[in-house]
Short mmCIF file of N, CA and C in Angstrom, two decimals:
data_model
loop_
_atom_site.label_atom_id
_atom_site.label_comp_id
_atom_site.label_asym_id
_atom_site.label_seq_id
_atom_site.Cartn_x
_atom_site.Cartn_y
_atom_site.Cartn_z
N MET A 1 91.79 81.00 121.40
CA MET A 1 92.45 80.26 120.28
C MET A 1 91.19 80.02 119.09
N PHE A 2 90.16 79.47 119.54
CA PHE A 2 89.11 79.55 118.94
C PHE A 2 87.75 80.31 118.80
N SER A 3 87.55 81.22 118.05
CA SER A 3 86.40 81.33 118.02
C SER A 3 85.53 81.49 117.39
N LYS A 4 84.03 81.77 117.59
CA LYS A 4 82.65 81.40 116.92
C LYS A 4 82.50 82.65 115.89
N LYS A 5 82.20 82.37 114.83
CA LYS A 5 82.17 83.34 113.82
C LYS A 5 80.78 84.50 113.91
N PRO A 6 80.67 85.35 113.96
CA PRO A 6 79.51 86.24 114.15
C PRO A 6 78.77 85.50 113.26
N THR A 7 76.87 85.87 113.75
CA THR A 7 76.80 85.48 112.70
C THR A 7 75.40 86.66 111.81
N ILE A 8 74.96 86.58 110.90
CA ILE A 8 74.32 87.75 109.76
C ILE A 8 73.37 87.23 110.17
N ASN A 9 73.22 88.84 110.27
CA ASN A 9 71.47 89.37 110.90
C ASN A 9 70.77 89.20 109.26
N ASP A 10 69.35 89.04 109.18
CA ASP A 10 68.98 89.11 107.94
C ASP A 10 68.84 90.66 107.51
N GLU A 11 69.02 91.51 108.65
CA GLU A 11 68.72 92.80 108.30
C GLU A 11 70.16 93.27 107.80
N ASP A 12 71.30 92.89 107.96
CA ASP A 12 72.22 93.48 107.29
C ASP A 12 72.41 92.66 106.32
N ALA A 13 71.99 91.90 106.08
CA ALA A 13 72.26 91.43 104.34
C ALA A 13 71.62 92.17 103.63
N HIS A 14 71.98 92.29 102.27
CA HIS A 14 71.77 93.35 100.90
C HIS A 14 72.21 92.64 99.96
N SER A 15 70.94 92.92 99.49
CA SER A 15 70.43 91.88 98.25
C SER A 15 71.64 93.17 97.55
N PRO A 16 71.76 92.58 95.74
CA PRO A 16 72.82 93.16 95.15
C PRO A 16 72.17 94.46 94.55
N GLU A 17 71.08 94.47 94.37
CA GLU A 17 70.24 95.63 94.18
C GLU A 17 70.00 96.91 94.83
N GLU A 18 70.13 96.17 96.33
CA GLU A 18 70.44 97.56 97.54
C GLU A 18 71.86 98.25 97.34
N LEU A 19 73.14 97.44 96.69
CA LEU A 19 74.18 98.39 97.26
C LEU A 19 74.31 98.70 95.42
N VAL A 20 73.84 99.25 94.59
CA VAL A 20 74.21 99.56 93.70
C VAL A 20 73.70 101.16 94.20
N GLN A 21 74.58 102.01 93.52
CA GLN A 21 74.30 102.96 94.37
C GLN A 21 73.62 104.06 92.60
N THR A 22 72.89 105.22 93.75
CA THR A 22 72.13 105.92 92.75
C THR A 22 73.51 107.46 92.41
N PRO A 23 73.10 107.92 91.67
CA PRO A 23 73.69 109.60 91.71
C PRO A 23 73.86 110.23 92.15
N GLU A 24 74.02 110.72 93.14
CA GLU A 24 74.01 111.82 93.79
C GLU A 24 73.16 113.19 93.41
N GLU A 25 72.13 114.04 94.23
CA GLU A 25 71.59 114.98 93.61
C GLU A 25 72.46 115.96 93.16
N GLY A 26 71.79 116.52 91.88
CA GLY A 26 72.54 117.53 91.20
C GLY A 26 73.60 116.64 89.91
N VAL A 27 73.72 115.38 90.02
CA VAL A 27 74.86 115.20 89.12
C VAL A 27 74.20 114.15 88.01
N ASP A 28 74.14 114.84 86.80
CA ASP A 28 73.20 114.13 85.37
C ASP A 28 73.77 112.26 85.35
N ALA A 29 72.76 111.46 85.33
CA ALA A 29 73.21 109.90 85.47
C ALA A 29 74.02 109.63 84.27
N ASP A 30 74.24 110.55 83.02
CA ASP A 30 75.48 110.15 82.18
C ASP A 30 76.24 111.05 81.79
N GLN A 31 76.51 111.76 83.17
CA GLN A 31 77.61 112.88 83.74
C GLN A 31 78.37 111.10 83.94
N GLU A 32 80.36 111.34 82.81
CA GLU A 32 81.37 110.47 83.35
C GLU A 32 81.32 111.04 84.98
N VAL A 33 81.96 109.85 85.62
CA VAL A 33 82.23 109.82 87.16
C VAL A 33 83.97 109.35 86.85
N THR A 34 84.47 109.70 87.18
CA THR A 34 86.39 109.53 88.04
C THR A 34 86.63 109.11 88.98
N ILE A 35 87.31 107.68 89.05
CA ILE A 35 87.27 107.15 90.65
C ILE A 35 88.74 106.75 90.82
N ALA A 36 89.22 107.15 91.85
CA ALA A 36 90.46 106.93 91.58
C ALA A 36 90.46 105.58 92.33
N ALA A 37 92.29 104.53 91.99
CA ALA A 37 91.91 103.28 92.27
C ALA A 37 93.23 103.04 92.69
N THR A 38 93.56 102.43 93.86
CA THR A 38 94.85 102.34 94.33
C THR A 38 95.66 101.23 93.96
N ARG A 39 96.30 101.22 93.35
CA ARG A 39 97.23 100.66 92.70
C ARG A 39 98.32 99.44 93.50
N ILE A 40 97.53 98.13 92.62
CA ILE A 40 98.30 96.45 93.63
C ILE A 40 99.22 96.30 93.43
N PRO A 41 99.92 96.37 93.79
CA PRO A 41 101.50 96.08 93.52
C PRO A 41 101.61 94.47 93.28
N SER A 42 102.55 94.49 92.18
CA SER A 42 102.25 93.32 90.82
C SER A 42 103.36 92.52 91.67
N LYS A 43 103.35 90.88 91.46
CA LYS A 43 104.49 90.12 91.76
C LYS A 43 105.80 91.05 90.81
N PRO A 44 107.05 90.67 90.99
CA PRO A 44 108.48 90.47 90.64
C PRO A 44 108.00 90.02 89.24
N SER A 45 109.00 90.35 88.15
CA SER A 45 109.34 89.13 86.95
C SER A 45 110.81 89.25 87.28
N ILE A 46 110.58 88.08 86.36
CA ILE A 46 112.25 86.69 87.03
C ILE A 46 112.28 85.80 85.58
N ILE A 47 114.26 86.44 86.05
CA ILE A 47 114.73 85.96 84.61
C ILE A 47 115.56 84.95 85.24
N SER A 48 115.42 83.15 85.24
CA SER A 48 116.05 82.44 85.69
C SER A 48 116.91 82.00 85.62
N GLU A 49 117.70 82.05 86.94
CA GLU A 49 119.60 80.96 85.97
C GLU A 49 118.92 79.74 85.29
N GLY A 50 119.50 80.26 84.55
CA GLY A 50 119.93 79.14 82.47
C GLY A 50 119.23 79.81 81.90
N PHE A 51 118.45 80.86 82.09
CA PHE A 51 117.50 81.55 80.58
C PHE A 51 118.54 82.85 80.36
N GLU A 52 118.70 83.03 79.06
CA GLU A 52 119.12 84.44 78.85
C GLU A 52 118.49 85.15 77.71
N PHE A 53 118.16 86.53 77.94
CA PHE A 53 117.12 87.21 76.94
C PHE A 53 118.15 88.19 76.45
N VAL A 54 117.33 89.21 75.30
CA VAL A 54 118.57 89.45 74.46
C VAL A 54 117.32 90.78 74.10
N GLY A 55 117.52 91.82 74.31
CA GLY A 55 116.63 92.55 73.89
C GLY A 55 116.05 93.79 74.85
N THR A 56 114.77 94.29 75.48
CA THR A 56 114.30 95.43 75.82
C THR A 56 113.42 94.67 76.92
N ILE A 57 113.72 95.45 78.35
CA ILE A 57 112.63 95.01 79.31
C ILE A 57 112.17 96.24 80.02
N ASN A 58 111.08 96.29 79.80
CA ASN A 58 110.36 97.97 80.45
C ASN A 58 109.75 97.22 81.63
N SER A 59 109.81 97.31 82.68
CA SER A 59 109.05 97.02 83.67
C SER A 59 108.16 98.31 84.63
N GLU A 60 107.39 98.21 85.20
CA GLU A 60 106.99 99.65 85.87
C GLU A 60 106.59 98.61 87.66
N GLY A 61 107.35 97.66 88.13
CA GLY A 61 107.48 96.65 89.28
C GLY A 61 109.40 96.28 89.68
N THR A 62 109.40 95.16 90.13
CA THR A 62 110.24 94.48 90.51
C THR A 62 110.62 93.18 89.29
N LEU A 63 112.21 93.43 88.96
CA LEU A 63 112.63 92.18 87.87
C LEU A 63 113.88 92.02 88.82
N ASN A 64 113.55 90.95 89.08
CA ASN A 64 114.74 89.60 89.42
C ASN A 64 115.38 88.70 88.39
N ILE A 65 116.63 89.53 88.58
CA ILE A 65 117.68 88.32 87.21
C ILE A 65 118.66 87.17 88.39
N ALA A 66 118.11 86.35 87.68
CA ALA A 66 119.32 85.19 88.05
C ALA A 66 120.03 84.56 86.82
N GLY A 67 119.61 85.28 85.75
CA GLY A 67 119.95 84.37 84.67
C GLY A 67 121.07 85.77 83.88
N VAL A 68 120.77 85.74 82.32
CA VAL A 68 121.70 86.38 81.29
C VAL A 68 120.78 87.59 80.90
N VAL A 69 121.23 88.67 80.48
CA VAL A 69 120.43 89.63 80.01
C VAL A 69 121.45 90.53 79.78
N LYS A 70 120.87 90.71 77.66
CA LYS A 70 122.10 92.02 77.13
C LYS A 70 121.12 93.17 76.46
N GLY A 71 121.24 93.98 76.77
CA GLY A 71 120.35 95.18 76.27
C GLY A 71 119.91 96.14 77.00
N LYS A 72 118.91 96.22 77.09
CA LYS A 72 118.30 97.65 77.72
C LYS A 72 117.23 97.01 78.98
N ILE A 73 117.32 97.57 80.30
CA ILE A 73 116.41 97.27 81.16
C ILE A 73 115.79 98.65 82.17
N THR A 74 114.90 99.16 82.07
CA THR A 74 113.70 99.78 82.48
C THR A 74 113.11 99.43 83.60
N ALA A 75 113.19 99.98 85.02
CA ALA A 75 112.06 99.15 86.13
C ALA A 75 112.51 100.29 86.94
N LYS A 76 111.19 99.90 88.01
CA LYS A 76 111.47 100.46 89.35
C LYS A 76 112.46 99.84 90.59
N SER A 77 112.64 98.47 90.19
CA SER A 77 113.91 98.04 90.95
C SER A 77 113.93 96.85 90.47
N VAL A 78 115.32 96.59 90.52
CA VAL A 78 116.32 95.37 89.77
C VAL A 78 116.81 94.51 90.82
N LEU A 79 116.71 93.40 91.01
CA LEU A 79 118.06 92.84 91.90
C LEU A 79 118.53 91.82 90.97
N ILE A 80 119.90 91.98 90.77
CA ILE A 80 121.15 91.19 89.83
C ILE A 80 121.39 89.86 90.97
N ASP A 81 120.55 88.67 91.45
CA ASP A 81 121.39 87.51 92.06
C ASP A 81 123.05 86.99 91.93
N VAL A 82 123.27 86.21 92.69
CA VAL A 82 124.63 86.32 92.45
C VAL A 82 124.91 85.70 91.31
N GLU A 83 123.82 84.65 90.60
CA GLU A 83 124.36 84.02 88.79
C GLU A 83 123.73 85.02 88.37
N GLY A 84 123.43 86.01 88.41
CA GLY A 84 122.55 86.82 87.25
C GLY A 84 123.59 87.83 86.44
N GLN A 85 123.86 88.30 85.32
CA GLN A 85 124.75 88.69 84.75
C GLN A 85 123.68 89.80 83.76
N VAL A 86 124.14 90.99 84.11
CA VAL A 86 123.45 91.93 83.09
C VAL A 86 124.91 92.36 81.85
N GLU A 87 124.69 92.89 81.21
CA GLU A 87 125.79 93.31 79.71
C GLU A 87 124.41 94.94 78.64
N GLY A 88 124.40 95.71 79.17
CA GLY A 88 124.21 97.06 78.68
C GLY A 88 123.48 98.08 79.42
N GLU A 89 122.42 98.69 79.08
CA GLU A 89 122.26 99.67 79.74
C GLU A 89 120.98 99.64 80.62
N LEU A 90 121.41 99.44 81.71
CA LEU A 90 120.09 99.82 83.19
C LEU A 90 119.79 101.01 83.53
N ASN A 91 118.39 101.16 84.00
CA ASN A 91 117.88 102.43 84.68
C ASN A 91 116.90 101.88 85.49
N ALA A 92 117.04 102.17 86.43
CA ALA A 92 116.33 101.76 87.73
C ALA A 92 116.48 102.62 89.11
N ASP A 93 114.92 102.98 89.37
CA ASP A 93 115.12 103.66 90.95
C ASP A 93 116.12 103.27 92.04
N LEU A 94 115.92 101.34 92.34
CA LEU A 94 116.96 101.05 93.01
C LEU A 94 117.31 99.52 92.68
N LEU A 95 118.52 99.41 92.28
CA LEU A 95 119.35 98.66 92.18
C LEU A 95 120.08 97.54 92.73
N MET A 96 120.05 96.52 93.40
CA MET A 96 120.84 95.72 94.16
C MET A 96 121.63 95.00 93.21
N VAL A 97 122.54 94.82 93.15
CA VAL A 97 124.10 93.70 92.21
C VAL A 97 124.39 92.84 93.49
N LYS A 98 123.75 91.70 93.19
CA LYS A 98 124.71 91.05 93.56
C LYS A 98 125.94 89.70 92.75
N GLY A 99 125.47 90.40 91.59
CA GLY A 99 126.17 89.72 90.32
C GLY A 99 126.97 90.06 89.38
N LYS A 100 126.72 90.74 88.56
CA LYS A 100 127.71 90.78 87.51
C LYS A 100 127.32 91.35 86.54
N VAL A 101 127.53 93.20 86.22
CA VAL A 101 127.02 94.37 85.16
C VAL A 101 128.03 94.47 85.09
N ILE A 102 127.91 94.75 82.87
CA ILE A 102 128.65 95.20 82.79
C ILE A 102 127.80 96.65 81.46
N GLY A 103 128.32 97.72 81.67
CA GLY A 103 127.71 98.50 80.69
C GLY A 103 127.48 99.72 81.91
N ASP A 104 125.82 100.29 81.00
CA ASP A 104 125.91 101.85 82.09
C ASP A 104 124.74 102.00 82.58
N ILE A 105 125.17 102.43 84.03
CA ILE A 105 123.78 102.26 84.73
C ILE A 105 123.49 104.12 85.22
N ARG A 106 122.46 104.29 85.25
CA ARG A 106 121.38 105.15 86.53
C ARG A 106 120.03 104.72 86.97
N CYS A 107 120.65 105.11 88.04
CA CYS A 107 119.26 104.58 89.22
C CYS A 107 119.62 105.82 90.70
N GLN A 108 118.72 105.53 91.28
CA GLN A 108 118.50 106.27 92.81
C GLN A 108 119.62 106.15 93.58
N ASP A 109 119.35 104.62 94.15
CA ASP A 109 120.07 104.10 94.93
C ASP A 109 120.69 102.91 95.00
N LEU A 110 122.24 102.72 94.82
CA LEU A 110 122.54 101.44 94.05
C LEU A 110 123.12 100.39 95.49
N ASN A 111 123.24 99.26 95.82
CA ASN A 111 123.34 98.73 96.42
C ASN A 111 124.40 97.69 95.56
N ILE A 112 125.35 97.14 96.51
CA ILE A 112 126.72 96.36 95.71
C ILE A 112 126.81 95.68 96.88
N GLY A 113 126.60 94.13 96.10
CA GLY A 113 126.85 92.81 97.34
C GLY A 113 128.42 92.66 97.77
N PRO A 114 128.79 91.83 98.27
CA PRO A 114 129.91 91.56 98.89
C PRO A 114 130.41 90.60 97.55
N ARG A 115 130.01 89.94 96.73
CA ARG A 115 130.61 89.29 95.54
C ARG A 115 130.16 90.30 94.33
N ALA A 116 129.49 90.84 94.65
CA ALA A 116 129.22 92.01 93.07
C ALA A 116 130.75 92.58 92.12
N PHE A 117 130.24 92.31 91.12
CA PHE A 117 131.03 93.48 90.24
C PHE A 117 130.33 94.39 89.14
N VAL A 118 130.60 94.87 89.23
CA VAL A 118 129.91 96.17 88.48
C VAL A 118 130.98 96.83 87.67
N ASP A 119 131.17 97.28 86.20
CA ASP A 119 132.20 98.00 85.69
C ASP A 119 131.04 98.97 84.45
N GLY A 120 131.32 99.77 84.67
CA GLY A 120 131.25 100.47 83.44
C GLY A 120 130.55 102.46 83.59
N THR A 121 130.01 103.50 83.23
CA THR A 121 129.62 104.11 83.77
C THR A 121 128.13 104.42 84.78
N ILE A 122 128.52 104.95 85.62
CA ILE A 122 127.87 104.87 86.81
C ILE A 122 126.74 106.30 87.08
N ALA A 123 125.84 106.07 86.78
CA ALA A 123 125.01 107.47 87.59
C ALA A 123 123.93 107.34 88.89
N TYR A 124 124.51 107.95 89.46
CA TYR A 124 124.07 107.10 91.17
C TYR A 124 123.22 108.51 91.89
N GLN A 125 122.32 108.35 92.87
CA GLN A 125 122.47 109.67 94.08
C GLN A 125 123.00 108.94 95.10
N ASN A 126 122.46 107.62 95.48
CA ASN A 126 123.03 106.79 96.70
C ASN A 126 123.63 105.45 96.73
N ILE A 127 125.26 105.35 96.99
CA ILE A 127 125.80 103.90 97.20
C ILE A 127 126.12 103.77 98.55
N HIS A 128 125.84 101.69 98.08
CA HIS A 128 126.40 101.33 99.50
C HIS A 128 127.07 100.06 99.15
N ILE A 129 128.24 99.89 99.07
CA ILE A 129 129.28 98.88 98.91
C ILE A 129 129.44 97.73 99.80
N GLN A 130 129.65 96.93 99.38
CA GLN A 130 129.70 96.08 100.77
C GLN A 130 131.34 95.50 100.52
N ARG A 131 131.83 95.05 101.69
CA ARG A 131 132.80 94.68 102.04
C ARG A 131 133.35 93.39 100.98
N GLY A 132 134.09 93.75 99.78
CA GLY A 132 134.04 92.45 99.17
C GLY A 132 133.32 92.63 97.48
N GLY A 133 132.50 94.39 97.37
CA GLY A 133 131.72 93.77 96.16
C GLY A 133 133.30 94.69 95.46
N ARG A 134 133.21 94.86 94.05
CA ARG A 134 134.28 95.12 93.09
C ARG A 134 133.45 96.51 91.99
N VAL A 135 133.81 97.55 91.98
CA VAL A 135 133.42 98.48 91.22
C VAL A 135 134.66 98.76 90.26
N ALA A 136 134.49 98.80 88.98
CA ALA A 136 135.09 99.60 87.80
C ALA A 136 134.40 100.40 87.27
N GLY A 137 135.06 101.28 86.39
CA GLY A 137 134.47 102.64 85.88
C GLY A 137 134.37 104.13 86.00
N LYS A 138 133.29 104.35 85.83
CA LYS A 138 133.49 106.25 85.87
C LYS A 138 132.19 106.48 86.45
N PHE A 139 132.07 107.12 87.82
CA PHE A 139 131.04 106.99 89.05
C PHE A 139 130.84 108.90 88.94
N ASN A 140 129.28 109.04 88.15
CA ASN A 140 128.87 110.61 88.46
C ASN A 140 127.52 110.20 89.21
N LYS A 141 127.68 111.33 90.38
CA LYS A 141 126.92 111.45 91.68
C LYS A 141 125.93 112.50 91.52
N ASN A 142 124.63 112.09 91.02
CA ASN A 142 123.50 112.77 90.91
C ASN A 142 123.23 113.93 91.98
#
């Protein structure tokens, strides 16, 4: 259950100067080097219950809506909570609706919960509507 931390030998310890890498042979020290970095997933953006936002939202990550949004939303994934409402245009790869959406929707995957209401023009690739979910409007499968 408990284990002893491994000891660090002086031979394994490196000074900061030793960790700096010098350019490889044949590479000019002034030459620009390209480094690929892994994108760290961001925390979700949240519109809390009792909060109303009017305008445009652009997000490269996840947007959780428990309040009211009137306007245009573009995000990687959007979760509209039971108390959440969206009026306007919504573009997302993944859209999960537990609340209410009125307007135009464009998404890859659309999940409509049992207490959700969606009304508008809906363009989707995959759709899942749970029993009790209500949908009105025009459907366009991509």
